[in-house]
PDB file of C-alpha atoms in Angstrom:
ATOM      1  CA  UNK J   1      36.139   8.910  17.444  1.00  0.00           C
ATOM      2  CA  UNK J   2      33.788   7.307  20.220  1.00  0.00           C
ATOM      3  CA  UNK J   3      31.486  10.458  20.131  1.00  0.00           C
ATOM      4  CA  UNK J   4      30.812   9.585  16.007  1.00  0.00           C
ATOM      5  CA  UNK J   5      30.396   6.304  16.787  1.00  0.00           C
ATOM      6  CA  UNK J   6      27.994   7.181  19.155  1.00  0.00           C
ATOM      7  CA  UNK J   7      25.734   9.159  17.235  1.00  0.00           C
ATOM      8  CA  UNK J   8      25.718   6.156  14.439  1.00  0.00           C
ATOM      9  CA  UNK J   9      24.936   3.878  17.120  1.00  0.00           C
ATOM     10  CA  UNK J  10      20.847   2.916  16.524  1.00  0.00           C
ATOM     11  CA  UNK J  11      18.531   2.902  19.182  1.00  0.00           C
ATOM     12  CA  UNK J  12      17.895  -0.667  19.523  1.00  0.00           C
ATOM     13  CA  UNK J  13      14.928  -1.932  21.643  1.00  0.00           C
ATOM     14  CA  UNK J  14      15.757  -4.243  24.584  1.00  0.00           C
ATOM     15  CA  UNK J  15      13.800  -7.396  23.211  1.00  0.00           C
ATOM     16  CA  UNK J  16      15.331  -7.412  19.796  1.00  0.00           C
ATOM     17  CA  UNK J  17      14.828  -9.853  17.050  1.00  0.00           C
ATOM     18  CA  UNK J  18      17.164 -11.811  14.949  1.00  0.00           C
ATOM     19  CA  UNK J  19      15.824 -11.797  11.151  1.00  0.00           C
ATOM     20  CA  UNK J  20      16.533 -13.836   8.321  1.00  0.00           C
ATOM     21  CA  UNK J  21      17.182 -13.461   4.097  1.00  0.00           C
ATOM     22  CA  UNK J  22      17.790 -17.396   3.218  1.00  0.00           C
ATOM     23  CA  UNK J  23      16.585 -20.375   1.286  1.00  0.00           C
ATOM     24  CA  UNK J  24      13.240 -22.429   1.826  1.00  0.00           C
ATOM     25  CA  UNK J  25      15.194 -24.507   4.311  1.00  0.00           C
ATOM     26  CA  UNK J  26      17.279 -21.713   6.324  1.00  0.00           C
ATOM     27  CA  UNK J  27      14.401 -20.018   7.133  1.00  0.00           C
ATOM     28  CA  UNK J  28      11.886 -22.517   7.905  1.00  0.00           C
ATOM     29  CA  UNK J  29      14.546 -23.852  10.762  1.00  0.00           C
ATOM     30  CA  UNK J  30      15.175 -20.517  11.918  1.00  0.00           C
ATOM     31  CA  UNK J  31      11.202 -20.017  12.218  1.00  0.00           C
ATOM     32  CA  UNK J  32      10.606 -23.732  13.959  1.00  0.00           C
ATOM     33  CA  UNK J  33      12.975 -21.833  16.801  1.00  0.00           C
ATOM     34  CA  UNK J  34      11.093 -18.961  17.023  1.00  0.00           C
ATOM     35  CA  UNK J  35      12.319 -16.171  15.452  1.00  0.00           C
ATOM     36  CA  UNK J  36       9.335 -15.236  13.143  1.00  0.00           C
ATOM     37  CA  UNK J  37       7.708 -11.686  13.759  1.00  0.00           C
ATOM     38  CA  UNK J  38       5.373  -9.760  12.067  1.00  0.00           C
ATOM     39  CA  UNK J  39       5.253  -6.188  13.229  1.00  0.00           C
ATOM     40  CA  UNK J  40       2.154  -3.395  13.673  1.00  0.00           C
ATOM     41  CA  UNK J  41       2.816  -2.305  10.012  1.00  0.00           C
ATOM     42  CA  UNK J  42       2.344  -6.036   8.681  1.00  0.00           C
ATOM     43  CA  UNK J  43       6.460  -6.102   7.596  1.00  0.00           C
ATOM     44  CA  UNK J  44       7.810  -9.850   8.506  1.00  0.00           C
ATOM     45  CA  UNK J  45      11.686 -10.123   9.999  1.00  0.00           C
ATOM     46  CA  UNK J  46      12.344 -12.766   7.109  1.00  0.00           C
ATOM     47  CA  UNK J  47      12.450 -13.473   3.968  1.00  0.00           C
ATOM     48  CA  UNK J  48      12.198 -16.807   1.973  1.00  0.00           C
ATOM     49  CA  UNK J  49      14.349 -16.418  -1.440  1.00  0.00           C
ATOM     50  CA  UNK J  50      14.393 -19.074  -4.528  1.00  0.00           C
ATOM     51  CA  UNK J  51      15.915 -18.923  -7.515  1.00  0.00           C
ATOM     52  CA  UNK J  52      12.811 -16.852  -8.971  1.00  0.00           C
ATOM     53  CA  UNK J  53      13.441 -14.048  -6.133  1.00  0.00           C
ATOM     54  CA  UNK J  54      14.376 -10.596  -8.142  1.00  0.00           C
ATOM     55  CA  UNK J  55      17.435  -9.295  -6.229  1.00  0.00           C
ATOM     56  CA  UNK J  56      15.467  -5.955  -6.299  1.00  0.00           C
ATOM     57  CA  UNK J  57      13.195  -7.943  -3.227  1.00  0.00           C
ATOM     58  CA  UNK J  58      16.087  -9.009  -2.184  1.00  0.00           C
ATOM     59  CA  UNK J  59      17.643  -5.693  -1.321  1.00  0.00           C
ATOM     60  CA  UNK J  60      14.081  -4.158  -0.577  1.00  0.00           C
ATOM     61  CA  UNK J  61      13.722  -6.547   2.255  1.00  0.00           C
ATOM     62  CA  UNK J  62      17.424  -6.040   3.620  1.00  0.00           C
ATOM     63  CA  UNK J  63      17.088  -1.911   3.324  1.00  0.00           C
ATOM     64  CA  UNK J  64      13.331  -2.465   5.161  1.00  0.00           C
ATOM     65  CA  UNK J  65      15.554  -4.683   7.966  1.00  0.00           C
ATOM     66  CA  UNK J  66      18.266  -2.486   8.534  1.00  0.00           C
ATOM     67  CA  UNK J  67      15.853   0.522   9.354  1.00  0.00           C
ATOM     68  CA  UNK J  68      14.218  -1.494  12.025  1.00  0.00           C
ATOM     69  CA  UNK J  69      14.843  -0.664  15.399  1.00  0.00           C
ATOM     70  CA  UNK J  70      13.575  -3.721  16.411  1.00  0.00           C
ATOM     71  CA  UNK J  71      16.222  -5.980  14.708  1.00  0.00           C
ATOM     72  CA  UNK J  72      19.551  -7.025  16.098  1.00  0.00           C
ATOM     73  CA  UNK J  73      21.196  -9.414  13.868  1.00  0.00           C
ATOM     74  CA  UNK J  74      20.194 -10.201  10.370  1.00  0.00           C
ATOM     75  CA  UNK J  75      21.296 -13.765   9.218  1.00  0.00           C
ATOM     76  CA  UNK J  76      21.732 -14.187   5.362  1.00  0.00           C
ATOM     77  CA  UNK J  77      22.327 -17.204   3.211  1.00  0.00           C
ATOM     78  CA  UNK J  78      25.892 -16.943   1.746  1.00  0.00           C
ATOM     79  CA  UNK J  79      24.728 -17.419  -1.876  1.00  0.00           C
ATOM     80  CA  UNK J  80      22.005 -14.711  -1.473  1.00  0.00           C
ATOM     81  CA  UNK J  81      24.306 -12.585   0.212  1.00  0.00           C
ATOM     82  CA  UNK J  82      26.739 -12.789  -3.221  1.00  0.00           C
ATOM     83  CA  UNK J  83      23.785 -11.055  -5.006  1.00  0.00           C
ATOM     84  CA  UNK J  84      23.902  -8.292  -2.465  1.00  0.00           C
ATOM     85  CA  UNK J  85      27.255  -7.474  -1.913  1.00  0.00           C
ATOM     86  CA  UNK J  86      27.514  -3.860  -2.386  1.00  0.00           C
ATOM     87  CA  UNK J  87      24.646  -3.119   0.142  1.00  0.00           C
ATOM     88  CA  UNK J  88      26.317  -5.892   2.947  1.00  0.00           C
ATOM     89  CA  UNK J  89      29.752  -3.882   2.073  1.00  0.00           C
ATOM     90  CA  UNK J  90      27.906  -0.264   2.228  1.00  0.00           C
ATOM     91  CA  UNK J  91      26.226  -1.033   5.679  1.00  0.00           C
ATOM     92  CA  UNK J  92      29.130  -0.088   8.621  1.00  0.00           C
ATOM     93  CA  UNK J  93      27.297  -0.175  11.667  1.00  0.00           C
ATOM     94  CA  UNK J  94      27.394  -2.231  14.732  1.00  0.00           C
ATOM     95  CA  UNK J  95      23.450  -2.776  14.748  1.00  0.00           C
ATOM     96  CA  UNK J  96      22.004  -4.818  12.945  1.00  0.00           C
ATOM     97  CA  UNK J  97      24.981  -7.223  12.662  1.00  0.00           C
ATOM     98  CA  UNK J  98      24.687  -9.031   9.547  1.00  0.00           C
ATOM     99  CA  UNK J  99      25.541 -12.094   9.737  1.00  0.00           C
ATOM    100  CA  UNK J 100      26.656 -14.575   6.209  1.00  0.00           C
ATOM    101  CA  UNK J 101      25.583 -18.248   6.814  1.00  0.00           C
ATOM    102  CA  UNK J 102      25.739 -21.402   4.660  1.00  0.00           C
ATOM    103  CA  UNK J 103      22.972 -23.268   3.637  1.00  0.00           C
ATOM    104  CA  UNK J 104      22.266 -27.190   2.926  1.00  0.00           C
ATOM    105  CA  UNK J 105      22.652 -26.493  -0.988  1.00  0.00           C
ATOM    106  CA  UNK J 106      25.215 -23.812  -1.175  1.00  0.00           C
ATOM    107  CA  UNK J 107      29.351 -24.892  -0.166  1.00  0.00           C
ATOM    108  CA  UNK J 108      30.420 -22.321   2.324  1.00  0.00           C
ATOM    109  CA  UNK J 109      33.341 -20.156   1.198  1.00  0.00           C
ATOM    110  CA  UNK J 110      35.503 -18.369   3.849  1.00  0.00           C
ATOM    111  CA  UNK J 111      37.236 -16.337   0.907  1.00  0.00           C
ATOM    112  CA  UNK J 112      33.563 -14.654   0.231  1.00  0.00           C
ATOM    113  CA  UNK J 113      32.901 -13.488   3.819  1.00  0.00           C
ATOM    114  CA  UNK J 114      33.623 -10.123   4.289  1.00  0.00           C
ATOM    115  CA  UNK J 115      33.345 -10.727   8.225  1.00  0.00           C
ATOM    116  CA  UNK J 116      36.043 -14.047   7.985  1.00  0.00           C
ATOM    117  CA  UNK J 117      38.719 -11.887   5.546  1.00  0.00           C
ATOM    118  CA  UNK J 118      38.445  -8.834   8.368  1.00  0.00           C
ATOM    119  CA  UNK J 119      38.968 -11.224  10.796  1.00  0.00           C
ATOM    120  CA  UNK J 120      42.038 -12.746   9.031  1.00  0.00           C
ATOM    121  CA  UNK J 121      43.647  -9.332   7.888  1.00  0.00           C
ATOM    122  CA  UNK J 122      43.092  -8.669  11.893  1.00  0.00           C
ATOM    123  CA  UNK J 123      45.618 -12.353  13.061  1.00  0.00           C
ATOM    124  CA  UNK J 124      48.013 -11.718  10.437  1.00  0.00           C
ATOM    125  CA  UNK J 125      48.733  -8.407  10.916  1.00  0.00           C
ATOM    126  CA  UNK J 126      47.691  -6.911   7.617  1.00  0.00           C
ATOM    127  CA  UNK J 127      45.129  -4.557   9.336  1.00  0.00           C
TER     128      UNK J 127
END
């Protein structure tokens, strides 16, 4: 079992960046602490969504992030990450860990966290 995870395992370089999919706000906080990058080929590690964004740029930009090498955690607004659910679900590795987050506008719900009900099938035993 530790030999297939280890051949799913992605090479990740040793300064790796944390990106972001979020709202105005989200990501304009995340970028005042310094985690903007824009790489050789021009391709940003965020993304600022409104409600105008086509989910098709939505999951564009998280397919482009997960195939960086470059990229260790992905943070993603909650009520973005709703419109992408399938592709969060789909993506089963370690690297990039993608992490849901609220935002100012959006309630955060536990029950819509695929990371909190793992957790909680993991302390009651369901698992």
């Amino acid at each position: 079992i530790l030999a297939k995870m280890a051949n799913k395992m992605p090479t990740l370089k040793k300064d790796a960046l944390v990106a972001a999919i979020g709202d105005e706000d989200t990501c304009t906080g995340l970028l005042l602490g310094g985690i903007g990058d824009k790489n050789k080929s021009g391709h940003t590690n965020f993304l600022v969504c409104n409600n105008d964004t086509p989910v098709l740029e939505i999951e564009n930009k998280f397919r482009q992030l997960l195939k960086r090498n470059d990229i260790a955690v992905i943070l993603i607004n909650q009520h973005i990450a709703d419109e992408i659910e399938g592709l969060i679900l789909a993506h089963d590795l370690p690297i990039p860990t993608v992490v849901i987050i609220p935002s100012k506008e959006h309630a955060y719900d536990p029950s819509k966290d695929p990371e909190m009900e793992r957790a909680k099938m993991m302390f009651s035993g369901d698992a």
